[in-house]
XYZ file of C-alpha atoms in Angstrom:
755
model
C 0.000 0.000 0.000
C 1.158 3.521 -0.811
C 2.210 6.198 1.642
C -0.408 8.906 2.314
C -3.120 7.175 0.291
C -5.884 9.125 2.012
C -4.298 12.395 0.915
C -4.017 11.164 -2.666
C -7.646 10.045 -2.688
C -8.711 13.508 -1.466
C -6.794 15.108 -4.341
C -8.565 12.862 -6.834
C -11.950 13.385 -5.195
C -11.684 17.149 -5.804
C -9.973 16.953 -9.169
C -13.012 16.847 -11.474
C -14.740 19.815 -9.845
C -11.576 21.915 -9.778
C -10.624 21.164 -13.372
C -14.095 22.046 -14.608
C -14.082 25.294 -12.635
C -10.690 26.157 -14.107
C -11.903 25.414 -17.611
C -14.795 27.832 -17.077
C -12.715 30.729 -15.736
C -9.891 30.267 -18.248
C -12.361 29.980 -21.094
C -10.536 27.433 -23.206
C -9.453 23.770 -23.143
C -6.742 23.048 -20.590
C -3.278 21.600 -20.771
C -2.255 19.022 -18.168
C -0.085 21.606 -16.411
C -3.009 24.004 -16.089
C -5.239 21.267 -14.698
C -2.780 20.392 -11.950
C -1.949 24.006 -11.146
C -5.573 25.164 -10.918
C -6.478 22.044 -8.922
C -3.918 23.086 -6.299
C -4.883 26.704 -5.745
C -4.671 27.620 -2.072
C -8.069 29.279 -2.382
C -9.613 25.990 -3.542
C -11.924 26.094 -6.572
C -10.722 28.637 -9.157
C -12.670 31.889 -9.343
C -10.465 33.716 -11.837
C -7.873 33.068 -14.505
C -4.199 33.867 -13.958
C -1.916 35.298 -16.627
C 1.090 33.132 -17.445
C 4.433 34.733 -16.753
C 2.823 37.674 -14.933
C 0.505 36.825 -12.047
C 1.755 35.480 -8.737
C -0.420 32.645 -7.486
C -0.806 31.015 -4.071
C -0.723 27.222 -4.248
C -1.293 24.384 -1.783
C 1.252 21.621 -2.513
C 0.401 18.082 -1.416
C 3.786 17.282 0.083
C 7.358 18.439 0.778
C 10.632 16.537 0.272
C 14.059 17.566 1.574
C 17.538 16.147 1.132
C 19.929 16.173 4.073
C 22.138 19.040 2.930
C 19.212 21.426 2.436
C 16.934 19.938 5.122
C 19.239 21.193 7.865
C 18.616 24.857 7.105
C 14.987 24.301 6.121
C 14.217 22.597 9.425
C 16.270 25.058 11.475
C 13.974 27.697 9.999
C 10.861 25.586 10.616
C 11.779 25.368 14.291
C 11.299 29.145 14.485
C 7.754 28.963 13.088
C 6.370 27.629 16.380
C 4.323 24.814 14.848
C 3.887 21.477 16.676
C 3.834 19.345 13.500
C 4.158 19.691 9.744
C 0.897 20.540 7.994
C 1.501 18.344 4.925
C 3.270 14.982 4.454
C 7.007 15.682 4.461
C 10.187 13.611 4.228
C 13.937 13.943 4.767
C 16.394 11.912 2.669
C 20.053 11.421 3.693
C 21.825 11.272 0.344
C 24.222 14.214 -0.027
C 26.716 13.768 2.796
C 28.134 10.359 1.846
C 31.646 10.715 0.406
C 32.420 8.252 -2.383
C 35.935 6.975 -1.773
C 36.428 3.212 -1.973
C 33.065 1.449 -2.188
C 29.521 1.321 -0.875
C 29.929 -0.490 2.455
C 32.994 1.362 3.722
C 31.830 4.739 2.426
C 28.478 4.371 4.183
C 30.150 3.353 7.447
C 32.469 6.360 7.211
C 29.529 8.680 6.540
C 27.556 7.385 9.521
C 30.554 8.042 11.729
C 31.569 11.400 10.273
C 28.054 12.842 10.014
C 26.554 11.327 13.155
C 25.545 14.606 14.769
C 23.849 15.814 11.576
C 21.981 12.553 11.085
C 20.970 12.569 14.765
C 19.672 16.113 14.379
C 17.684 15.262 11.248
C 16.338 12.066 12.797
C 15.275 13.797 16.014
C 13.692 16.824 14.353
C 11.851 14.521 11.932
C 10.605 12.517 14.911
C 9.414 15.642 16.678
C 7.518 17.230 13.813
C 6.006 14.163 12.098
C 8.411 13.912 9.170
C 9.335 10.651 7.429
C 13.072 9.990 7.665
C 15.063 8.018 5.081
C 18.358 6.919 6.566
C 21.798 7.153 4.932
C 22.066 4.431 2.306
C 18.326 4.408 1.547
C 18.933 6.202 -1.705
C 18.877 9.499 -3.545
C 15.893 11.684 -2.721
C 14.439 11.806 -6.242
C 14.625 8.071 -6.881
C 13.114 7.321 -3.462
C 10.330 9.850 -4.067
C 9.567 8.286 -7.453
C 9.405 4.820 -5.890
C 7.277 5.804 -2.905
C 5.583 9.195 -3.039
C 5.105 10.614 -6.538
C 1.596 10.287 -7.960
C -0.101 11.488 -11.155
C -1.788 14.860 -10.841
C -0.144 15.776 -7.534
C 1.915 18.819 -6.589
C 5.100 18.632 -4.559
C 7.895 21.004 -3.671
C 11.371 19.786 -2.791
C 14.505 21.479 -1.497
C 16.580 20.295 -4.423
C 16.598 21.583 -7.988
C 16.050 18.119 -9.463
C 12.722 17.620 -7.709
C 11.042 17.643 -11.194
C 12.173 14.005 -11.440
C 8.677 13.194 -10.122
C 7.244 14.527 -13.391
C 7.968 11.038 -14.672
C 4.843 9.968 -12.779
C 2.767 12.928 -13.922
C 3.379 15.143 -10.902
C 4.028 18.889 -10.851
C 7.179 18.731 -8.713
C 9.182 21.915 -8.233
C 12.569 22.650 -6.689
C 12.564 25.395 -4.047
C 14.615 26.844 -1.241
C 14.209 25.831 2.370
C 12.177 28.919 3.282
C 9.500 27.892 0.767
C 9.448 24.406 2.260
C 9.176 25.943 5.703
C 6.086 27.925 4.655
C 4.285 24.873 3.304
C 5.214 22.701 6.285
C 3.825 25.492 8.485
C 0.493 25.322 6.666
C 0.880 28.497 4.644
C 0.361 28.940 0.937
C 3.252 28.656 -1.491
C 3.708 31.440 -4.000
C 4.791 30.994 -7.616
C 4.437 33.154 -10.685
C 2.037 31.345 -13.007
C 4.435 29.545 -15.353
C 4.449 29.827 -19.095
C 4.115 26.541 -20.965
C 6.502 24.905 -23.404
C 5.023 21.945 -25.231
C 7.328 19.219 -26.502
C 5.623 16.861 -28.935
C 7.398 13.530 -29.191
C 6.669 11.342 -32.188
C 8.127 7.987 -33.225
C 9.923 5.591 -30.893
C 13.462 5.259 -29.554
C 15.672 2.494 -30.864
C 19.247 1.312 -30.793
C 21.658 3.417 -28.755
C 19.200 6.290 -28.269
C 17.548 6.633 -24.862
C 15.301 8.929 -22.848
C 18.421 10.788 -21.691
C 19.029 11.845 -25.278
C 15.627 13.543 -25.391
C 16.551 15.995 -22.653
C 20.121 16.379 -23.940
C 18.590 17.437 -27.253
C 16.046 19.733 -25.589
C 18.847 21.354 -23.563
C 20.674 22.069 -26.796
C 17.546 23.717 -28.206
C 16.486 25.782 -25.197
C 19.879 26.451 -23.495
C 20.393 26.759 -19.738
C 17.937 29.642 -19.428
C 15.405 28.855 -22.166
C 13.025 27.145 -19.787
C 13.125 29.794 -17.062
C 9.652 30.542 -15.756
C 8.151 27.699 -17.766
C 6.733 24.239 -17.309
C 7.825 21.862 -20.054
C 5.010 19.485 -20.916
C 5.789 16.410 -23.021
C 3.099 14.662 -25.032
C 2.483 12.564 -28.121
C 2.912 8.910 -29.086
C 6.627 9.178 -28.413
C 5.999 10.277 -24.834
C 3.661 7.348 -24.250
C 6.330 4.930 -25.507
C 8.820 5.998 -22.826
C 9.059 4.170 -19.514
C 8.044 6.038 -16.366
C 11.678 6.122 -15.251
C 12.731 7.383 -18.678
C 10.208 10.171 -18.315
C 11.664 10.883 -14.855
C 15.151 11.222 -16.363
C 13.818 13.865 -18.748
C 12.011 15.697 -15.959
C 15.056 15.527 -13.717
C 17.452 17.159 -16.133
C 14.874 19.748 -17.138
C 16.347 21.697 -14.235
C 19.362 22.336 -16.481
C 17.286 24.463 -18.858
C 15.948 26.513 -15.964
C 12.474 24.990 -16.245
C 10.118 25.363 -13.297
C 9.333 21.686 -13.819
C 8.545 19.128 -16.517
C 5.554 16.826 -16.687
C 4.077 13.926 -18.655
C 0.466 12.805 -18.923
C -0.658 9.706 -17.031
C -0.452 6.592 -19.196
C -0.003 2.812 -19.094
C 3.744 3.075 -18.498
C 3.099 5.030 -15.306
C 0.444 2.545 -14.217
C 2.903 -0.308 -14.798
C 5.546 1.413 -12.666
C 3.094 2.133 -9.861
C 2.030 -1.504 -9.799
C 5.632 -2.707 -9.897
C 6.473 -0.539 -6.868
C 3.509 -1.917 -4.880
C 1.215 1.049 -5.492
C -1.526 -0.612 -7.515
C -4.035 1.245 -5.329
C -2.774 4.569 -6.706
C -2.925 3.250 -10.275
C -6.533 2.197 -9.690
C -7.397 5.605 -8.249
C -5.636 7.395 -11.125
C -7.427 5.267 -13.707
C -10.742 6.517 -12.329
C -9.808 10.160 -13.061
C -7.438 9.663 -15.984
C -9.332 12.128 -18.205
C -8.136 14.856 -15.823
C -4.528 13.578 -15.831
C -3.879 14.542 -19.444
C -4.436 17.626 -21.561
C -7.814 18.124 -23.184
C -8.185 16.559 -26.631
C -8.371 20.003 -28.261
C -4.900 20.798 -26.912
C -3.361 17.728 -28.485
C -5.179 18.428 -31.761
C -3.783 21.966 -32.057
C -0.936 22.328 -29.535
C 0.546 25.524 -30.972
C -2.634 27.309 -29.901
C -2.270 26.380 -26.222
C 1.478 26.429 -25.494
C 3.684 29.515 -25.427
C 6.332 27.612 -27.363
C 6.183 24.305 -29.203
C 9.038 21.906 -29.969
C 8.741 18.683 -31.963
C 11.201 15.787 -31.779
C 10.955 12.546 -33.736
C 12.317 9.834 -31.457
C 12.789 7.499 -34.414
C 15.365 9.930 -35.800
C 16.919 10.972 -32.485
C 20.630 10.319 -32.267
C 22.468 9.726 -28.978
C 23.945 12.961 -27.634
C 26.890 13.974 -25.487
C 26.683 17.396 -23.833
C 29.510 19.529 -22.528
C 32.013 20.437 -21.362
C 31.377 22.986 -18.599
C 27.696 23.518 -19.398
C 24.853 21.004 -19.799
C 23.349 22.681 -22.859
C 26.329 22.318 -25.217
C 24.746 19.460 -27.152
C 26.593 17.247 -29.624
C 25.022 14.439 -31.673
C 27.227 11.379 -31.251
C 28.160 11.391 -34.946
C 29.664 14.885 -34.581
C 31.181 14.579 -31.135
C 34.564 13.058 -32.056
C 35.178 15.887 -34.499
C 34.214 18.440 -31.845
C 36.669 16.854 -29.396
C 39.511 17.165 -31.887
C 38.632 20.655 -33.109
C 38.341 22.044 -29.581
C 41.436 20.302 -28.269
C 39.586 18.550 -25.446
C 41.531 15.633 -23.941
C 40.595 12.564 -25.995
C 41.716 10.068 -23.387
C 38.852 9.300 -21.024
C 39.952 9.103 -17.409
C 36.679 8.069 -15.794
C 33.178 6.991 -16.761
C 30.513 7.319 -14.075
C 26.942 6.052 -14.247
C 23.995 6.297 -11.887
C 22.842 9.368 -9.908
C 19.317 10.692 -9.434
C 19.040 11.187 -13.193
C 19.873 7.732 -14.499
C 19.812 4.969 -11.910
C 16.614 3.109 -12.656
C 16.426 -0.619 -13.203
C 16.095 0.018 -16.948
C 19.201 2.253 -16.948
C 21.247 -0.345 -15.101
C 20.168 -3.167 -17.418
C 21.027 -1.196 -20.557
C 24.462 -0.291 -19.218
C 24.998 -3.856 -17.993
C 24.177 -5.238 -21.440
C 27.092 -3.187 -22.790
C 29.364 -4.286 -19.942
C 28.426 -7.929 -20.591
C 29.621 -7.527 -24.163
C 32.998 -6.349 -22.926
C 33.301 -9.599 -20.992
C 32.098 -11.785 -23.864
C 34.117 -10.012 -26.538
C 37.328 -10.132 -24.490
C 37.553 -6.366 -24.086
C 39.315 -4.717 -21.184
C 37.905 -1.490 -19.749
C 40.355 1.321 -20.457
C 38.949 3.919 -18.046
C 38.090 3.963 -14.375
C 34.396 3.147 -14.028
C 31.922 3.708 -11.189
C 28.263 2.836 -10.602
C 25.991 4.762 -8.223
C 22.630 3.041 -7.595
C 19.752 5.436 -7.017
C 18.123 3.600 -4.146
C 18.425 0.513 -1.972
C 15.415 -0.900 -3.834
C 17.253 -0.644 -7.156
C 20.589 -1.737 -5.677
C 19.197 -4.823 -3.981
C 17.173 -5.834 -7.033
C 20.025 -5.345 -9.496
C 22.382 -7.245 -7.207
C 19.873 -10.102 -6.984
C 19.673 -10.199 -10.779
C 23.478 -10.323 -11.185
C 23.839 -6.909 -12.788
C 26.183 -5.381 -10.229
C 28.417 -8.422 -10.533
C 28.654 -7.736 -14.274
C 29.975 -4.229 -13.609
C 32.485 -5.505 -11.085
C 33.785 -8.050 -13.611
C 34.847 -5.222 -15.922
C 36.526 -3.395 -13.045
C 33.601 -1.202 -12.033
C 33.280 0.053 -8.456
C 29.779 0.128 -7.002
C 29.368 3.181 -4.769
C 26.821 3.893 -2.034
C 23.200 4.741 -2.830
C 23.859 8.470 -2.676
C 24.689 11.544 -4.738
C 28.454 11.025 -4.461
C 30.466 12.164 -7.488
C 27.539 14.047 -9.033
C 27.860 16.761 -6.379
C 31.600 16.545 -5.788
C 31.368 14.039 -2.925
C 34.052 11.909 -4.500
C 37.691 11.083 -3.833
C 39.001 11.607 -7.362
C 41.962 9.421 -8.344
C 44.266 11.411 -10.607
C 48.039 11.516 -10.950
C 48.212 15.298 -11.425
C 45.245 17.517 -10.475
C 46.483 20.191 -12.869
C 46.509 17.827 -15.854
C 43.852 18.542 -18.459
C 41.567 15.511 -18.404
C 38.140 14.279 -19.426
C 35.403 12.417 -17.589
C 31.936 11.425 -18.779
C 28.907 10.847 -16.574
C 25.237 9.952 -16.795
C 24.555 12.758 -14.305
C 22.762 16.038 -15.026
C 25.196 18.858 -14.398
C 28.771 19.442 -15.500
C 29.851 22.920 -14.452
C 33.577 23.446 -13.963
C 34.752 21.829 -10.702
C 31.255 20.410 -10.087
C 32.214 16.727 -9.997
C 35.736 16.735 -8.617
C 36.726 20.298 -7.722
C 39.301 20.410 -10.515
C 39.272 23.251 -13.023
C 41.339 21.004 -15.306
C 38.523 18.463 -15.684
C 36.347 18.496 -18.801
C 33.060 16.860 -17.774
C 30.595 15.528 -20.334
C 27.065 14.167 -19.899
C 25.478 11.225 -21.741
C 23.298 8.168 -21.168
C 24.580 5.306 -18.977
C 25.056 3.038 -21.996
C 27.097 5.623 -23.914
C 29.181 6.301 -20.793
C 29.821 2.570 -20.412
C 30.822 2.156 -24.048
C 33.265 5.066 -23.875
C 34.746 3.770 -20.621
C 35.402 0.443 -22.320
C 37.059 2.250 -25.241
C 38.898 4.728 -23.009
C 38.410 7.482 -25.558
C 35.979 10.322 -26.145
C 36.311 9.913 -29.887
C 34.876 6.383 -29.913
C 31.457 6.053 -31.553
C 29.899 2.705 -30.554
C 27.353 2.998 -33.352
C 30.034 2.834 -36.062
C 33.483 2.091 -34.635
C 35.233 -1.143 -33.696
C 37.573 -1.912 -30.805
C 40.609 -4.191 -30.698
C 40.194 -6.832 -28.005
C 42.816 -8.652 -25.910
C 43.316 -11.161 -28.731
C 43.963 -8.442 -31.286
C 40.600 -8.909 -32.995
C 38.418 -6.030 -34.165
C 35.038 -6.254 -32.430
C 31.967 -4.055 -32.466
C 29.578 -3.380 -29.613
C 25.968 -4.230 -30.318
C 22.995 -2.079 -29.398
C 22.183 -2.094 -25.681
C 19.189 -4.010 -24.430
C 17.231 -2.970 -21.386
C 14.489 -4.376 -19.200
C 12.005 -1.712 -18.190
C 10.859 -3.365 -14.966
C 12.358 -6.407 -13.188
C 10.806 -9.651 -14.389
C 10.881 -11.076 -10.860
C 9.650 -7.811 -9.384
C 11.490 -5.385 -7.130
C 12.891 -6.671 -3.844
C 14.539 -5.154 -0.795
C 15.371 -6.269 2.745
C 15.565 -2.853 4.416
C 14.524 0.157 2.337
C 15.885 2.498 5.018
C 12.677 4.226 6.126
C 12.085 5.459 9.674
C 8.546 6.553 10.578
C 8.192 9.556 12.905
C 7.030 9.289 16.495
C 3.258 9.080 17.024
C 3.562 12.006 19.442
C 6.682 14.109 19.031
C 5.904 16.681 21.718
C 8.413 15.199 24.160
C 11.174 14.604 21.589
C 14.262 16.766 22.034
C 15.920 18.141 18.902
C 19.622 17.393 19.122
C 21.839 20.448 18.520
C 25.035 20.907 20.509
C 25.851 24.546 21.331
C 29.535 23.817 20.619
C 28.953 22.135 17.250
C 30.805 23.432 14.208
C 28.255 21.788 11.902
C 24.924 22.877 13.387
C 23.887 26.316 14.578
C 20.488 27.562 15.687
C 19.378 30.565 13.678
C 18.899 34.153 14.753
C 16.362 36.294 12.858
C 17.730 38.696 10.254
C 17.300 42.415 10.969
C 14.306 44.231 9.532
C 14.733 46.974 6.913
C 15.667 50.270 8.546
C 13.058 52.221 6.587
C 15.420 54.309 4.455
C 17.189 54.189 1.115
C 20.432 52.218 1.144
C 23.432 54.475 0.684
C 27.197 54.077 0.742
C 27.158 50.408 -0.252
C 30.552 49.001 -1.230
C 30.925 46.848 -4.319
C 31.902 43.413 -3.022
C 32.357 41.748 -6.404
C 31.334 42.275 -9.979
C 30.999 38.696 -11.172
C 31.846 37.954 -14.777
C 30.158 35.244 -16.825
C 28.510 32.126 -15.449
C 27.855 32.380 -11.730
C 25.861 29.393 -10.540
C 24.897 28.501 -6.995
C 27.991 26.276 -7.063
C 30.066 29.408 -7.587
C 28.180 31.273 -4.855
C 28.139 28.455 -2.293
C 30.259 25.465 -3.267
C 29.344 21.919 -2.255
C 31.984 19.190 -1.921
C 33.926 19.698 1.338
C 31.586 22.568 2.316
C 28.556 20.291 2.574
C 29.443 19.465 6.156
C 28.634 23.054 7.161
C 25.150 23.188 5.603
C 23.609 23.394 9.084
C 25.986 26.118 10.342
C 25.366 29.438 8.633
C 28.413 31.211 10.055
C 30.886 28.520 9.047
C 29.500 27.868 5.578
C 29.517 31.598 4.876
C 33.284 31.258 4.515
C 32.665 29.833 1.037
C 30.529 32.750 -0.154
C 31.243 33.592 -3.789
C 34.701 32.026 -3.710
C 34.039 30.483 -7.120
C 32.833 33.672 -8.836
C 35.174 35.275 -11.380
C 36.030 38.893 -10.524
C 35.417 41.103 -13.573
C 38.391 43.317 -12.754
C 41.167 40.737 -12.462
C 39.714 37.539 -14.004
C 40.464 35.707 -10.734
C 38.321 33.822 -8.249
C 38.133 34.655 -4.543
C 40.229 37.799 -4.965
C 38.531 41.189 -4.587
C 39.515 44.677 -3.578
C 38.788 45.688 0.020
C 37.738 49.340 -0.320
C 38.546 50.004 3.336
C 42.212 49.041 2.956
C 42.786 49.128 -0.788
C 44.226 45.622 -0.582
C 43.139 42.451 -2.362
C 41.611 39.737 -0.236
C 39.293 36.753 -0.207
C 35.615 37.474 -0.826
C 34.224 36.223 2.522
C 36.975 37.934 4.531
C 36.437 41.193 2.670
C 32.711 41.062 3.311
C 33.262 40.271 6.991
C 35.421 43.406 7.182
C 32.573 45.485 5.738
C 30.132 43.883 8.181
C 32.420 44.608 11.141
C 32.590 48.235 10.030
C 28.790 48.434 9.769
C 28.938 48.995 6.015
C 26.552 47.338 3.583
C 27.603 46.001 0.208
C 26.258 44.959 -3.156
C 27.047 42.088 -5.520
C 26.809 42.635 -9.277
C 26.347 39.717 -11.642
C 25.867 38.651 -15.238
C 23.127 36.660 -17.026
C 21.148 33.822 -15.386
C 22.773 34.529 -12.043
C 22.228 31.701 -9.549
C 21.450 28.936 -12.038
C 21.849 25.343 -10.937
C 21.156 23.955 -7.493
C 18.287 25.188 -5.325
C 20.610 25.644 -2.341
C 19.306 28.618 -0.352
C 22.687 28.982 1.325
C 23.651 30.962 -1.774
C 21.085 33.546 -0.632
C 21.479 33.174 3.139
C 25.256 33.600 3.199
C 25.337 37.074 1.623
C 22.361 38.070 3.794
C 24.125 36.833 6.934
C 27.377 38.624 6.084
C 25.717 41.965 5.340
C 25.284 42.079 1.556
C 22.153 44.167 0.970
C 21.437 43.686 -2.731
C 22.221 41.530 -5.739
C 22.107 43.448 -9.038
C 22.370 41.332 -12.194
C 21.454 41.132 -15.846
C 19.025 38.269 -15.159
C 18.250 35.675 -12.465
C 17.564 31.971 -12.374
C 14.086 31.435 -10.885
C 14.850 29.568 -7.672
C 17.725 31.810 -6.650
C 15.721 35.000 -7.172
C 12.967 33.607 -4.937
C 15.483 32.491 -2.315
C 16.947 36.007 -2.165
C 13.509 37.525 -1.715
C 12.626 35.041 1.036
C 15.701 36.077 3.014
C 14.918 39.789 2.859
C 17.476 40.598 0.172
C 17.024 42.997 -2.750
C 17.129 41.044 -6.021
C 17.411 43.617 -8.816
C 18.047 43.534 -12.552
C 19.522 46.156 -14.848
C 16.791 47.934 -16.825
C 19.515 48.356 -19.454
C 22.091 45.560 -19.296
C 24.742 47.893 -20.720
C 24.747 49.655 -17.335
C 26.663 46.624 -16.036
C 29.692 48.091 -17.823
C 29.475 51.410 -15.947
C 30.130 49.931 -12.505
C 33.688 50.547 -11.337
C 35.709 48.649 -8.762
C 35.936 51.578 -6.305
C 32.307 52.677 -6.561
C 30.176 53.575 -3.580
C 26.617 52.686 -4.522
C 23.213 54.009 -3.421
C 19.840 52.324 -3.953
C 17.131 54.988 -4.081
C 13.347 54.791 -4.043
C 12.970 52.180 -1.309
C 10.684 54.412 0.761
C 8.252 54.127 -2.162
C 9.059 50.477 -2.954
C 6.101 49.157 -4.951
C 5.314 46.415 -7.480
C 6.310 47.332 -11.029
C 8.098 50.536 -9.964
C 11.840 50.539 -10.745
C 14.423 51.606 -8.198
C 17.295 53.967 -8.955
C 20.959 53.005 -8.677
C 23.430 55.826 -8.121
C 27.106 55.126 -8.740
C 29.405 57.391 -6.797
C 32.770 57.047 -8.515
C 36.106 57.490 -6.757
C 36.941 60.451 -9.026
C 34.029 62.429 -7.552
C 31.641 61.953 -10.479
C 28.377 60.086 -10.276
C 25.740 58.604 -12.567
C 22.332 57.017 -12.180
C 20.327 54.311 -13.912
C 17.186 52.286 -13.274
C 16.993 48.793 -11.830
C 13.930 46.606 -12.261
C 12.490 44.097 -9.835
C 9.703 41.511 -9.742
C 8.540 42.017 -6.135
C 4.825 41.862 -5.403
C 3.160 43.311 -2.289
C 3.797 40.238 -0.150
C 7.443 39.999 -1.197
C 7.963 43.669 -0.378
C 6.630 42.856 3.097
C 9.273 40.096 3.335
C 11.926 42.706 2.564
C 10.587 45.155 5.106
C 10.288 42.513 7.837
C 13.797 41.238 7.161
C 12.729 37.853 5.789
C 9.637 35.823 4.943
C 10.095 33.874 8.173
C 10.119 37.105 10.181
C 6.812 38.036 8.570
C 5.308 34.656 9.508
C 6.251 35.212 13.131
C 4.971 38.793 13.126
C 1.604 37.637 11.872
C 1.500 34.664 14.251
C 2.100 36.993 17.190
C -0.241 39.751 16.017
């Protein structure tokens, strides 16, 4: 039986009435996305239509999911809300803090020892507030959610950018910061600008080396890392129905890399099969009864261009395998053109490591397809030329694939099976390399490949592909190998060719597991003590941020003018810093250390305007804070893309940065800044970015009349005594302006609770 079945049945019981009401107020046939969104309005039944890309809407998500690295700060904030229990079903998943070093068993044991106080904190706070707790080793949050919690037509928010993985089961699942999660767990509405809609019509059927991963690799190449910002990507057509539920999840998962709010597929037989296979036949039965509401209206499918803001068509029968990268997940190369690109760009042809698994590609089907390639290496007398690792997505998948002999196949070709955790995907990996400065290449079946993301090395060129392509290239040891056309010389000197991979969508003998790793919360958590040591360097209770002083902000120092790509990895790195995710003061020592300074092309080196000397970014900002001086950060396009980590917003807020002024924001990061009482501003004219000088003192004017749609004025006071002004736009609504004035959204909650 499924978790929270009563909640799911209530959603379905209201679905017909809410969809019909939405159809009446909108005045036209509805897409699937619109049906789910309007069915989850906080107000209940829709009474008016909302304009896509313009109107902010209050929603009532069905559930919340948090991974251990982000759950710490989310739950530290929730503790301040004064609520006895979470208002909606919520879960914590311990997947980010396990360092991949030698192998699953030892790495898990090391993690349990090293992270004991964090796990104890998360376990105890989950117990107290009625939150389901998935222990270390249980699996990666998104795979576990897909196996246990995702359901067609539902709405979920998760404190991880790849939460849209649940779109593989027809759920609107959106990555958020911890403050958003805190609101929903406290029983408040969740605010989102009504997304625009991108329709992707899939025709034909995949074959050969092409896989579901190649669909999203192709879409990323079309839309780029910001092309999906503010949009839901909705997949439909005969091609969509031919994809497995886990294949759909892969596409939804990596939709985060195009900036999409989420991605979703209509309910179909593949989803029903997956639900039944994961012992949720009761949900499949319930979904079948309302399936007309779990897909777009027929008129939408008949004339999609009329109902989507943008329409893309992809013929799966013609889709070629893709490899994306390096350094950005939207640099898409068809396999037939990749070898030439490697040579023309001078990327290292020798492949050091191939890594498969992660939350994006660790389903049973993924593992079987990769294993079918590995089996050929054994049978054809081929020796793997690159290091090779496998990261199962969950204990359910790991146990089942081990039972079916698949993990043994990987080990026979020299593969190392890592713990059921994020591991190398987020830099939690002990990289084996002879010279860390040597230019090298790795290829993964993960989702993200920013510089230093996987191993902390600027010298690493990381590429993204499907698990089967990764496996084939690891066997060849070369990026220029094309398994569709090329041969390999085996140990006997014979030329052999790899055959097309073969996968099994769902295990023939069914899934199996001895201990899935779930811990139910206490029936009554009122007497449970939350475990936080006052001397801990990893956990720190939060103090409220100061409210706005009621005046314009003047005399701000420029902390850094970031040049080029500045993701949340650049703003708040993961890897070794993950251990401080529950300690705001300590983790603030990584603030913006990865951002490139416009003035010297260096990272973590900025001018301290108080001394005139160059110093590290966090130290410089701490000097400004100690002197009672505010500062401002200036950035480029799509600032804050990537992970949902709210630490990238909380750290500058904690250290005294007052505003972030950029050419454009990634959605989640802009919201996170607003939630923490920061000013998130954009240049009205992006050319004004060029006018900001290193020694400027900067004023933000118009705050006493701060209002929706009304630009603020930026005054640059140059060191030579001259000054100039320009306009800065913002997207704050009335409620968000109240967050700013109160000092944070959480402060506003408490003010209203105590009113």
